[in-house]
C-alpha positions in Angstrom: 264.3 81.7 46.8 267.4 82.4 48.4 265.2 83.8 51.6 263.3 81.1 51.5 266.3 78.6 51.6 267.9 80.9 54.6 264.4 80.6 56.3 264.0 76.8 56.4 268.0 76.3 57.5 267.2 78.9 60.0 264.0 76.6 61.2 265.6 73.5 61.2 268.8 74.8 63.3 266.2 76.0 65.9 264.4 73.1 65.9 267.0 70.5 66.3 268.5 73.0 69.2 264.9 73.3 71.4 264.6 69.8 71.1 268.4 68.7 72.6 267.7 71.3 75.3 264.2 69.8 75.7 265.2 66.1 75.7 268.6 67.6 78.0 266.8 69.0 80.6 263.9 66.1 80.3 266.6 63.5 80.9 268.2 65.3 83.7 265.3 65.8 85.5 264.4 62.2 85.4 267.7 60.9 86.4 267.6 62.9 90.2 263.9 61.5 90.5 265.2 57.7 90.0 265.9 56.3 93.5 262.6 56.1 95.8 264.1 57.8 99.2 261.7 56.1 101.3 262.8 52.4 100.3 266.3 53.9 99.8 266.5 54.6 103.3 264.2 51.4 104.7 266.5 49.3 103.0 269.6 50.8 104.0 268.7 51.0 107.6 267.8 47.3 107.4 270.9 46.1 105.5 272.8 47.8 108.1 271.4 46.3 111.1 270.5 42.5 109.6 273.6 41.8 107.0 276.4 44.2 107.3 278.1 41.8 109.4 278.6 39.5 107.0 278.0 41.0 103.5 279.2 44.1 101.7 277.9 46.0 98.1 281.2 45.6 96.3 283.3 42.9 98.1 283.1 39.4 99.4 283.4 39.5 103.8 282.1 36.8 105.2 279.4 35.9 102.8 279.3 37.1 99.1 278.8 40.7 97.8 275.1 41.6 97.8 275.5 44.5 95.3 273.0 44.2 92.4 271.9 40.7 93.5 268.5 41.1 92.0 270.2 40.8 88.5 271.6 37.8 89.2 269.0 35.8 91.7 265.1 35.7 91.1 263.4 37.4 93.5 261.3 34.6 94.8 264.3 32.3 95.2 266.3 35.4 97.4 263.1 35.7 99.9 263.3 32.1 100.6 266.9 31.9 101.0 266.9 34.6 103.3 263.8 33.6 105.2 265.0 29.8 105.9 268.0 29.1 103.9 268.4 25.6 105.3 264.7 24.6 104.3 265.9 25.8 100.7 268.7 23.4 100.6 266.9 20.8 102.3 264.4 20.5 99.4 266.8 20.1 96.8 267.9 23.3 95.3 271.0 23.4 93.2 271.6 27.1 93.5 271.2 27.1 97.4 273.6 23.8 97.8 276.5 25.5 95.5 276.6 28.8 97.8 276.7 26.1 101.1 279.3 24.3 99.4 281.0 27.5 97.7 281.5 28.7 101.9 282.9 25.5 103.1 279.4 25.0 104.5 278.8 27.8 106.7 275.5 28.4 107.4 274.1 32.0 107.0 271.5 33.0 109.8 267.8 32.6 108.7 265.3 35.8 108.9 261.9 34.6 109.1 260.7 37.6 111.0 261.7 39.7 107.6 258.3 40.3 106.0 258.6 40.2 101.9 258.5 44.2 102.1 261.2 44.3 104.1 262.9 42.0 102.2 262.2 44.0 98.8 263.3 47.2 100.6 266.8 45.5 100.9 266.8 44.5 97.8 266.3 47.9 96.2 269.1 49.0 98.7 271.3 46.7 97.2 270.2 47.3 93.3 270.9 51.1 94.1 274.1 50.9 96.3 275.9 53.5 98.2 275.2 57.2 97.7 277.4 59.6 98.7 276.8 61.6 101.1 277.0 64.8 99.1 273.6 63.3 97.4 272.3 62.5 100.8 268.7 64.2 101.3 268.5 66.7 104.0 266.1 65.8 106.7 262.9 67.2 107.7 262.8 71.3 108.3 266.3 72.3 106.6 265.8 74.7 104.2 267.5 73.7 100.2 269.8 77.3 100.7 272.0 76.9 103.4 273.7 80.4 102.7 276.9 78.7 101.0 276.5 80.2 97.7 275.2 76.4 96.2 272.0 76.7 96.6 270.9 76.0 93.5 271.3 72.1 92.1 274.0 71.5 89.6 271.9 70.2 87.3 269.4 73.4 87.3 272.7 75.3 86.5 274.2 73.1 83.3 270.1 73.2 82.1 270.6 77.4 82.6 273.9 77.2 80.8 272.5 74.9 78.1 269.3 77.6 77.5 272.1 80.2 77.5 274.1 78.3 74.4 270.8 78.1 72.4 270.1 81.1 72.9 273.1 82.7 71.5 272.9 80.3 68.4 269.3 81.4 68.1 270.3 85.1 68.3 273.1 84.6 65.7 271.5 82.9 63.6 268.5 85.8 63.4 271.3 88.8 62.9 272.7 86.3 59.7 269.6 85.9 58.5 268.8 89.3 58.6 272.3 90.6 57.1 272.2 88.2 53.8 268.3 89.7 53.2 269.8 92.9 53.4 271.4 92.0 50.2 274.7 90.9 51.9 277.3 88.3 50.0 277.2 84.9 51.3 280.9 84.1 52.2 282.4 80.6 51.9 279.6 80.1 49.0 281.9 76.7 47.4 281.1 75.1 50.7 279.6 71.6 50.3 278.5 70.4 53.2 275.7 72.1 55.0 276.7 71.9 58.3 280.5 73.2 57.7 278.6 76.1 55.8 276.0 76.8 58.4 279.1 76.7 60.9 281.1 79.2 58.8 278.4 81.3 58.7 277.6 81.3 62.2 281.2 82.0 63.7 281.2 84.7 60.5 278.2 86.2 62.2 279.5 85.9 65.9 282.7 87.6 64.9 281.0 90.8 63.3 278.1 91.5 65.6 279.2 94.0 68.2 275.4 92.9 70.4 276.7 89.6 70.8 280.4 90.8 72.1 278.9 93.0 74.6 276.2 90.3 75.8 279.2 87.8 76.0 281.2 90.6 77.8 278.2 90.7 80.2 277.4 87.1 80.8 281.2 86.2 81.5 280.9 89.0 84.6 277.6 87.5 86.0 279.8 83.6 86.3 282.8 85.2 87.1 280.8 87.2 90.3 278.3 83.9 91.1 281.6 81.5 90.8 283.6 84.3 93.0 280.9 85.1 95.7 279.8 81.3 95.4 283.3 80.6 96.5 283.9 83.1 99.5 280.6 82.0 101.1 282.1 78.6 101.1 284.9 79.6 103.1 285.0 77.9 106.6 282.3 75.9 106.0 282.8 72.4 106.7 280.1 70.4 105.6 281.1 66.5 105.5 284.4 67.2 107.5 285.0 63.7 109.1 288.4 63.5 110.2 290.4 60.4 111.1 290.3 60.1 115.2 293.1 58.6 117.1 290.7 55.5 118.4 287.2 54.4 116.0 284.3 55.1 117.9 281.1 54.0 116.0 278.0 56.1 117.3 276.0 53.3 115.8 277.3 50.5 117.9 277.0 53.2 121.1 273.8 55.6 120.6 272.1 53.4 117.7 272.6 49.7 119.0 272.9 49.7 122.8 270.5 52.9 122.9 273.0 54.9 125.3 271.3 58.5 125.3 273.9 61.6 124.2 273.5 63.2 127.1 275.1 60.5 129.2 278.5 60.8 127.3 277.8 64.7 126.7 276.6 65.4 129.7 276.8 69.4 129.7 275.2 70.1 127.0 272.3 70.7 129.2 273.6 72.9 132.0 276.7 75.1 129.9 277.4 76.9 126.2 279.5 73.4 125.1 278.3 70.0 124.7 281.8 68.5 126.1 283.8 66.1 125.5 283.5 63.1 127.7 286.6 62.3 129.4 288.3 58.8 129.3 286.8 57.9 132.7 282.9 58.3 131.0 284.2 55.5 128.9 285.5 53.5 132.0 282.1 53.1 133.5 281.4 50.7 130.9 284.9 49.1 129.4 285.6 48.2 133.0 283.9 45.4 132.2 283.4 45.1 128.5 287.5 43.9 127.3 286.2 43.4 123.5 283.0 43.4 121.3 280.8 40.9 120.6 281.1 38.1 117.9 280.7 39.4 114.4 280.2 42.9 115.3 281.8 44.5 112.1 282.4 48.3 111.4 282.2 49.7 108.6 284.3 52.8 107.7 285.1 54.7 104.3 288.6 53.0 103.6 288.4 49.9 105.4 286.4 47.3 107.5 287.2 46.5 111.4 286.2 43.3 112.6 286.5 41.9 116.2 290.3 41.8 116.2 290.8 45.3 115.0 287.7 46.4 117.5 289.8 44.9 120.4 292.4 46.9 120.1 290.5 49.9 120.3 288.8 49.1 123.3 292.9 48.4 124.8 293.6 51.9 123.3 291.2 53.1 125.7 292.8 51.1 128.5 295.9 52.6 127.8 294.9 56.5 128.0 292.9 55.8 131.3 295.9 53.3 133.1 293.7 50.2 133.3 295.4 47.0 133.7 293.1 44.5 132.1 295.4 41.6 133.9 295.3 43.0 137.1 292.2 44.8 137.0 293.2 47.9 138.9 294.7 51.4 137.8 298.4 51.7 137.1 298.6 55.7 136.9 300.4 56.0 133.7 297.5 57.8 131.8 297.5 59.3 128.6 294.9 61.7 127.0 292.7 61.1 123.6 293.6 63.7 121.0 290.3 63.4 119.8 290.0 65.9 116.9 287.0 68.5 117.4 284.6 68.2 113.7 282.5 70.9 114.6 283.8 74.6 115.2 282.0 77.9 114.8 283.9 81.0 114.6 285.0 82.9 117.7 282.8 85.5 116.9 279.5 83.5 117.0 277.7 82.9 120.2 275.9 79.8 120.5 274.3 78.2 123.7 273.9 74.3 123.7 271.4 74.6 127.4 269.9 77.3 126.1 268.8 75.0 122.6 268.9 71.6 124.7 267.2 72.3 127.8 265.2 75.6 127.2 264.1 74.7 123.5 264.0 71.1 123.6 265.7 70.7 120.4 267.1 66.9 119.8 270.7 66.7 119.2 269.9 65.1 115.4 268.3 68.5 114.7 272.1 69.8 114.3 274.3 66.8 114.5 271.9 64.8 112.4 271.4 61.3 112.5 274.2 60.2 114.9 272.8 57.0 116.1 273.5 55.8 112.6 276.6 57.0 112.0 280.3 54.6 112.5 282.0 57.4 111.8 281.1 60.8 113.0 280.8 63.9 110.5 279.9 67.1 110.1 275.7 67.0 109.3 275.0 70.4 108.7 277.1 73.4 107.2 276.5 75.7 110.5 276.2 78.5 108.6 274.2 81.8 109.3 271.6 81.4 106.6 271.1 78.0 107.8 270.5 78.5 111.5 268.3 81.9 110.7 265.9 79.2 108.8 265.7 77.3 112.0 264.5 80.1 113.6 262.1 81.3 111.1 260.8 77.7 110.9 260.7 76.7 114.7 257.8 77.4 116.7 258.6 78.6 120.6 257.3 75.5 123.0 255.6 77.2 126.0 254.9 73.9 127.6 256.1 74.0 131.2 257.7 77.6 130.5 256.2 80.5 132.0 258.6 82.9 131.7 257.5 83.4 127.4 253.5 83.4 128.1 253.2 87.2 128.1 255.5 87.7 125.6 254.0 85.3 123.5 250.4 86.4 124.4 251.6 90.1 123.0 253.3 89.2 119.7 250.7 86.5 118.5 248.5 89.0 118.8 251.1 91.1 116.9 251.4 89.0 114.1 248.3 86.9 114.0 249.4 83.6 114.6 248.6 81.3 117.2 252.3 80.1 117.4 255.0 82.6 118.0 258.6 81.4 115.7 261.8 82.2 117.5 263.0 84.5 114.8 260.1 86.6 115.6 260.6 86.2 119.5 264.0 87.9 118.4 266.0 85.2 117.2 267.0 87.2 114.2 268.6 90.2 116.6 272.0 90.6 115.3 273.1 91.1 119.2 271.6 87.3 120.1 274.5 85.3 118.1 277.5 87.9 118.5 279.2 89.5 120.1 
């Protein structure tokens, strides 16, 4: 009987164990497949361009804080509103006449070109609010390991950890059980309470099995060299790094709004190794003319919001690092450079090319720099590390179009490999002696 009683404890511990791992990992699992990326991003993209100017997710600007709106306006009510606001009010609704009156009567710009889809996708943006960037999907041809040691989600690693836990309770338990049938004493035995006795038992068990010190022993040097490798490989990478510049430049307003091509500001990235940084004059060709932003252009940064005010006086920050009198109109002399401060760096002993990526391979500047025409502030996109660019080879097919010089080559090694489309890694794009020195 006293098997028997050992057994069914034994069952029940398991049991209750596979299912918290089960319903652990299940929840998990769930949780990271929540937020619908397409609408995510259609929404964002649209709240961006049609109400950032006037609304924010957490804060009242101009009109009130649109995060989680849904909860608190019907859905049918927020398409008219934002469709033809001043049709709502003119038929009478309460609602709409207490938000007119609420904002001294300033009247909110109507959207009837916003189809109910787009309106929805908003929405959602709005029910979901701001993910960090850190949670940001990667785009399009970027492999999940960018050779920083984290390739693995964090979640996959506490579900690991959690099987690890149960395991050892499930191996414990087995050796205790197998001790008392051996015809062992049951310590503790005026123990009440099942669990503090089953507890007892277990740490009793954990303390006297010399398997379990040595698998403990080996498991703490496995994390100790994934946490320690995991965190040299993160050294110099810069992933995110988006440091405070001496003037706000918003790539939005510039390469997203007005449509002004990268190559026009970063002109030699096309003909030399570096991309460039465009001198103060670059940004002359246009301020000449253009003293301050339009009405209700807003930027939004991390830390703060800049309205026109605050906008203005970055555009005289430029005046004053070229010499432009904006009085006068004419140069006074007195320049000053921009300390802009450089966000992406590789190490001295990498070689890369931008003409040689740009010009020769056609690669977009988003590829690396991702997608700039969205960003106010600019950041580092990628990690620029080695595993990461040797996936873009290995992924990226070798564009003969209008480029002679690879059609034997290419003719030999399709053949080669049999493939109809050559890869730059095996065009040699994985030669040690192609990236350093």
């Amino acid at each position: 009987m006293k098997s028997v009683a050992l057994h069914n404890r034994l069952t029940s511990l398991l049991f209750k164990s596979i299912t918290f791992l089960l319903l652990f990992a299940f929840t998990i699992s769930s949780n990271a497949q929540d937020v619908d990326e397409a609408r995510y991003k259609e929404g964002k993209k649209l709240f961006k361009s049609q109400c950032a100017s006037c609304h924010k997710l957490d804060k009242k600007l101009i009109g009130p804080k649109l995060g989680g709106v849904e909860s608190r306006r019907e859905n049918d009510w927020l398409k008219s509103w934002i469709k033809n606001n001043a049709a709502l009010r003119a038929s009478g609704d309460a609602d709409a006449i207490a938000i007119y009156e609420e904002y001294n009567g300033s009247v909110m710009t109507a959207f009837p070109a916003l189809t109910d889809q787009n309106i929805d996708d908003i929405l959602y943006y709005t029910t979901v609010g701001e993910i960090k960037k850190v949670a940001e999907v990667k785009p399009e041809g970027t492999s999940t390991d960018d050779g920083t040691g984290g390739g693995a989600p964090s979640w996959v690693i506490m579900i690991l950890a959690a099987a690890i836990i149960v395991a050892f309770i499930m191996i414990a338990s087995l050796l205790k059980q197998v001790n008392e049938l051996k015809g062992n004493k049951k310590e503790n035995s005026d123990v009440q309470s099942n669990l503090k006795r089953d507890l007892q038992e277990l740490w009793v068990g954990i303390q006297k099995n010399t398997f379990l010190h040595v698998l403990f022993v080996i498991f703490a040097l496995l994390m100790s060299a994934y946490v320690l490798f995991g965190t040299l490989f993160s050294v110099g990478v810069d992933q995110g790094y988006q440091p405070v510049q001496p003037i706000v430049f918003s790539h939005k307003i510039h390469a997203g709004d007005n449509k002004i091509d990268c190559q026009y500001c970063h002109s030699s990235a096309k003909h030399s190794k570096h991309s460039g940084i465009p001198s103060v004059n670059v940004c002359m060709n246009c301020h000449k003319s253009i003293a301050e932003v339009a009405e209700n252009t807003v930027v939004v940064l991390e830390d703060r919001t800049l309205e026109k005010a605050e906008l203005d006086k970055e555009i005289a920050k430029v005046y004053k690092a070229a010499g432009w009198d904006a009085e006068e109109l004419k140069y006074t002399g007195d320049t000053k450079p921009i300390k802009w401060v450089r966000i992406h760096n590789l190490p001295d002993f990498v070689y890369f090319n931008h003409s040689q990526h740009v010009t020769v391979a056609g690669v977009q500047c988003q590829k690396c720099h991702g997608p700039v025409e969205e960003m106010e502030e600019l950041y580092q996109h990628a990690p620029l590390t080695m595993g990461w660019c040797i996936d873009c080879h290995r992924e990226t097919d070798v564009d003969l179009k209008g480029n002679e010089y690879y059609a034997k080559i290419h003719e030999q090694l399709a053949k080669k490999y049999g493939v109809d489309k050559v890869t730059a890694a095996q065009l040699g794009g994985l030669e040690c002696g192609k990236c350093h020195y």
